[in-house]
Amino acid sequence: KGIGRDEGLQKGLQQGREEGLLQGREEGLQKGLQQGLQQGREEGLQQGLEQGLQKGRDEGLQKGLQQGREEERRNLVRNLYAAGFDLSAVAKATGLNESDIKRLLE
């Protein structure tokens, strides 16, 4: 009786270890997958935010530079015209056509 009991106990322990190992692997895989997905989302969000901010800064800088050039051109046209230059002379000095000059003088 003692040998059969020990054998049964050993088999039961072995089977329990194998089932526990399988269950542990499955649970570990699920938890690892969930953590990996969460971390991937967070990293993707951060990367997207950084790229979006950089693009916004670049576009804002370009727009600001363009507006600054237009304002400077407008001031130049007004100053030349106010100094007594006619439209033809202002056009030659600025490279703009007379209709653009008239628009800037409005």
mmCIF file of C-alpha atoms in Angstrom:
data_model
loop_
_atom_site.group_PDB
_atom_site.id
_atom_site.type_symbol
_atom_site.label_atom_id
_atom_site.label_comp_id
_atom_site.label_asym_id
_atom_site.label_seq_id
_atom_site.Cartn_x
_atom_site.Cartn_y
_atom_site.Cartn_z
ATOM 1 C CA LYS A 1 0.000 0.000 0.000
ATOM 2 C CA GLY A 2 2.793 2.455 0.859
ATOM 3 C CA ILE A 3 4.497 2.098 -2.530
ATOM 4 C CA GLY A 4 1.279 2.630 -4.466
ATOM 5 C CA ARG A 5 0.481 5.667 -2.407
ATOM 6 C CA ASP A 6 3.920 7.174 -2.960
ATOM 7 C CA GLU A 7 3.683 6.483 -6.680
ATOM 8 C CA GLY A 8 0.267 8.114 -6.820
ATOM 9 C CA LEU A 9 1.563 11.071 -4.833
ATOM 10 C CA GLN A 10 4.523 11.473 -7.210
ATOM 11 C CA LYS A 11 2.312 11.220 -10.281
ATOM 12 C CA GLY A 12 -0.132 13.699 -8.778
ATOM 13 C CA LEU A 13 2.671 16.126 -7.955
ATOM 14 C CA GLN A 14 4.127 15.783 -11.440
ATOM 15 C CA GLN A 15 0.758 16.303 -13.093
ATOM 16 C CA GLY A 16 0.023 19.262 -10.809
ATOM 17 C CA ARG A 17 3.369 20.865 -11.694
ATOM 18 C CA GLU A 18 2.745 20.422 -15.417
ATOM 19 C CA GLU A 19 -0.772 21.842 -15.212
ATOM 20 C CA GLY A 20 0.440 24.700 -13.005
ATOM 21 C CA LEU A 21 3.260 25.437 -15.429
ATOM 22 C CA LEU A 22 0.866 25.513 -18.387
ATOM 23 C CA GLN A 23 -1.593 27.723 -16.534
ATOM 24 C CA GLY A 24 1.228 30.002 -15.373
ATOM 25 C CA ARG A 25 2.556 30.332 -18.911
ATOM 26 C CA GLU A 26 -0.890 31.205 -20.251
ATOM 27 C CA GLU A 27 -1.519 33.780 -17.532
ATOM 28 C CA GLY A 28 1.979 35.212 -17.959
ATOM 29 C CA LEU A 29 1.496 35.444 -21.704
ATOM 30 C CA GLN A 30 -1.820 37.281 -21.266
ATOM 31 C CA LYS A 31 -0.375 39.713 -18.725
ATOM 32 C CA GLY A 32 2.718 40.275 -20.857
ATOM 33 C CA LEU A 33 0.576 40.887 -23.928
ATOM 34 C CA GLN A 34 -1.604 43.401 -22.074
ATOM 35 C CA GLN A 35 1.418 45.221 -20.652
ATOM 36 C CA GLY A 36 3.118 45.233 -24.058
ATOM 37 C CA LEU A 37 0.037 46.652 -25.748
ATOM 38 C CA GLN A 38 -0.302 49.348 -23.102
ATOM 39 C CA GLN A 39 3.362 50.285 -23.333
ATOM 40 C CA GLY A 40 3.176 50.304 -27.144
ATOM 41 C CA ARG A 41 0.154 52.601 -27.068
ATOM 42 C CA GLU A 42 1.855 54.989 -24.659
ATOM 43 C CA GLU A 43 5.068 55.079 -26.682
ATOM 44 C CA GLY A 44 3.129 55.521 -29.933
ATOM 45 C CA LEU A 45 1.093 58.338 -28.437
ATOM 46 C CA GLN A 46 4.234 60.078 -27.170
ATOM 47 C CA GLN A 47 5.972 59.699 -30.523
ATOM 48 C CA GLY A 48 2.908 60.991 -32.386
ATOM 49 C CA LEU A 49 2.640 63.954 -30.027
ATOM 50 C CA GLU A 50 6.308 64.843 -30.517
ATOM 51 C CA GLN A 51 6.006 64.598 -34.301
ATOM 52 C CA GLY A 52 2.828 66.684 -34.288
ATOM 53 C CA LEU A 53 4.418 69.389 -32.153
ATOM 54 C CA GLN A 54 7.474 69.538 -34.395
ATOM 55 C CA LYS A 55 5.335 69.784 -37.523
ATOM 56 C CA GLY A 56 3.243 72.520 -35.903
ATOM 57 C CA ARG A 57 6.355 74.497 -34.945
ATOM 58 C CA ASP A 58 7.786 74.133 -38.453
ATOM 59 C CA GLU A 59 4.543 75.226 -40.116
ATOM 60 C CA GLY A 60 4.116 78.111 -37.661
ATOM 61 C CA LEU A 61 7.652 79.309 -38.298
ATOM 62 C CA GLN A 62 7.161 79.195 -42.070
ATOM 63 C CA LYS A 63 3.868 81.057 -41.830
ATOM 64 C CA GLY A 64 5.391 83.665 -39.523
ATOM 65 C CA LEU A 65 8.346 84.196 -41.857
ATOM 66 C CA GLN A 66 6.018 84.569 -44.835
ATOM 67 C CA GLN A 67 3.840 87.079 -42.991
ATOM 68 C CA GLY A 68 6.948 89.005 -41.949
ATOM 69 C CA ARG A 69 8.181 89.200 -45.552
ATOM 70 C CA GLU A 70 4.767 90.384 -46.739
ATOM 71 C CA GLU A 71 4.644 93.044 -44.019
ATOM 72 C CA GLU A 72 8.147 94.241 -44.903
ATOM 73 C CA ARG A 73 7.240 94.398 -48.605
ATOM 74 C CA ARG A 74 4.079 96.353 -47.750
ATOM 75 C CA ASN A 75 6.114 98.823 -45.664
ATOM 76 C CA LEU A 76 8.687 99.212 -48.436
ATOM 77 C CA VAL A 77 5.991 99.923 -51.038
ATOM 78 C CA ARG A 78 4.274 102.471 -48.768
ATOM 79 C CA ASN A 79 7.533 104.201 -47.887
ATOM 80 C CA LEU A 80 8.662 104.460 -51.513
ATOM 81 C CA TYR A 81 5.279 105.777 -52.599
ATOM 82 C CA ALA A 82 5.171 108.226 -49.692
ATOM 83 C CA ALA A 83 8.654 109.444 -50.662
ATOM 84 C CA GLY A 84 7.267 110.496 -54.030
ATOM 85 C CA PHE A 85 8.113 107.542 -56.251
ATOM 86 C CA ASP A 86 5.445 106.821 -58.862
ATOM 87 C CA LEU A 87 3.933 103.328 -59.305
ATOM 88 C CA SER A 88 6.299 102.493 -62.149
ATOM 89 C CA ALA A 89 9.395 103.296 -60.062
ATOM 90 C CA VAL A 90 8.029 101.372 -57.039
ATOM 91 C CA ALA A 91 7.353 98.404 -59.332
ATOM 92 C CA LYS A 92 10.946 98.450 -60.607
ATOM 93 C CA ALA A 93 12.386 98.764 -57.094
ATOM 94 C CA THR A 94 10.276 95.966 -55.574
ATOM 95 C CA GLY A 95 9.749 93.591 -58.482
ATOM 96 C CA LEU A 96 5.976 93.785 -57.990
ATOM 97 C CA ASN A 97 3.479 94.675 -60.690
ATOM 98 C CA GLU A 98 1.434 97.859 -60.424
ATOM 99 C CA SER A 99 -1.817 96.074 -59.491
ATOM 100 C CA ASP A 100 -0.084 94.382 -56.525
ATOM 101 C CA ILE A 101 1.347 97.736 -55.492
ATOM 102 C CA LYS A 102 -2.093 99.349 -55.604
ATOM 103 C CA ARG A 103 -3.473 96.511 -53.490
ATOM 104 C CA LEU A 104 -0.716 96.991 -50.895
ATOM 105 C CA LEU A 105 -1.341 100.749 -50.785
ATOM 106 C CA GLU A 106 -5.037 100.296 -49.951
#
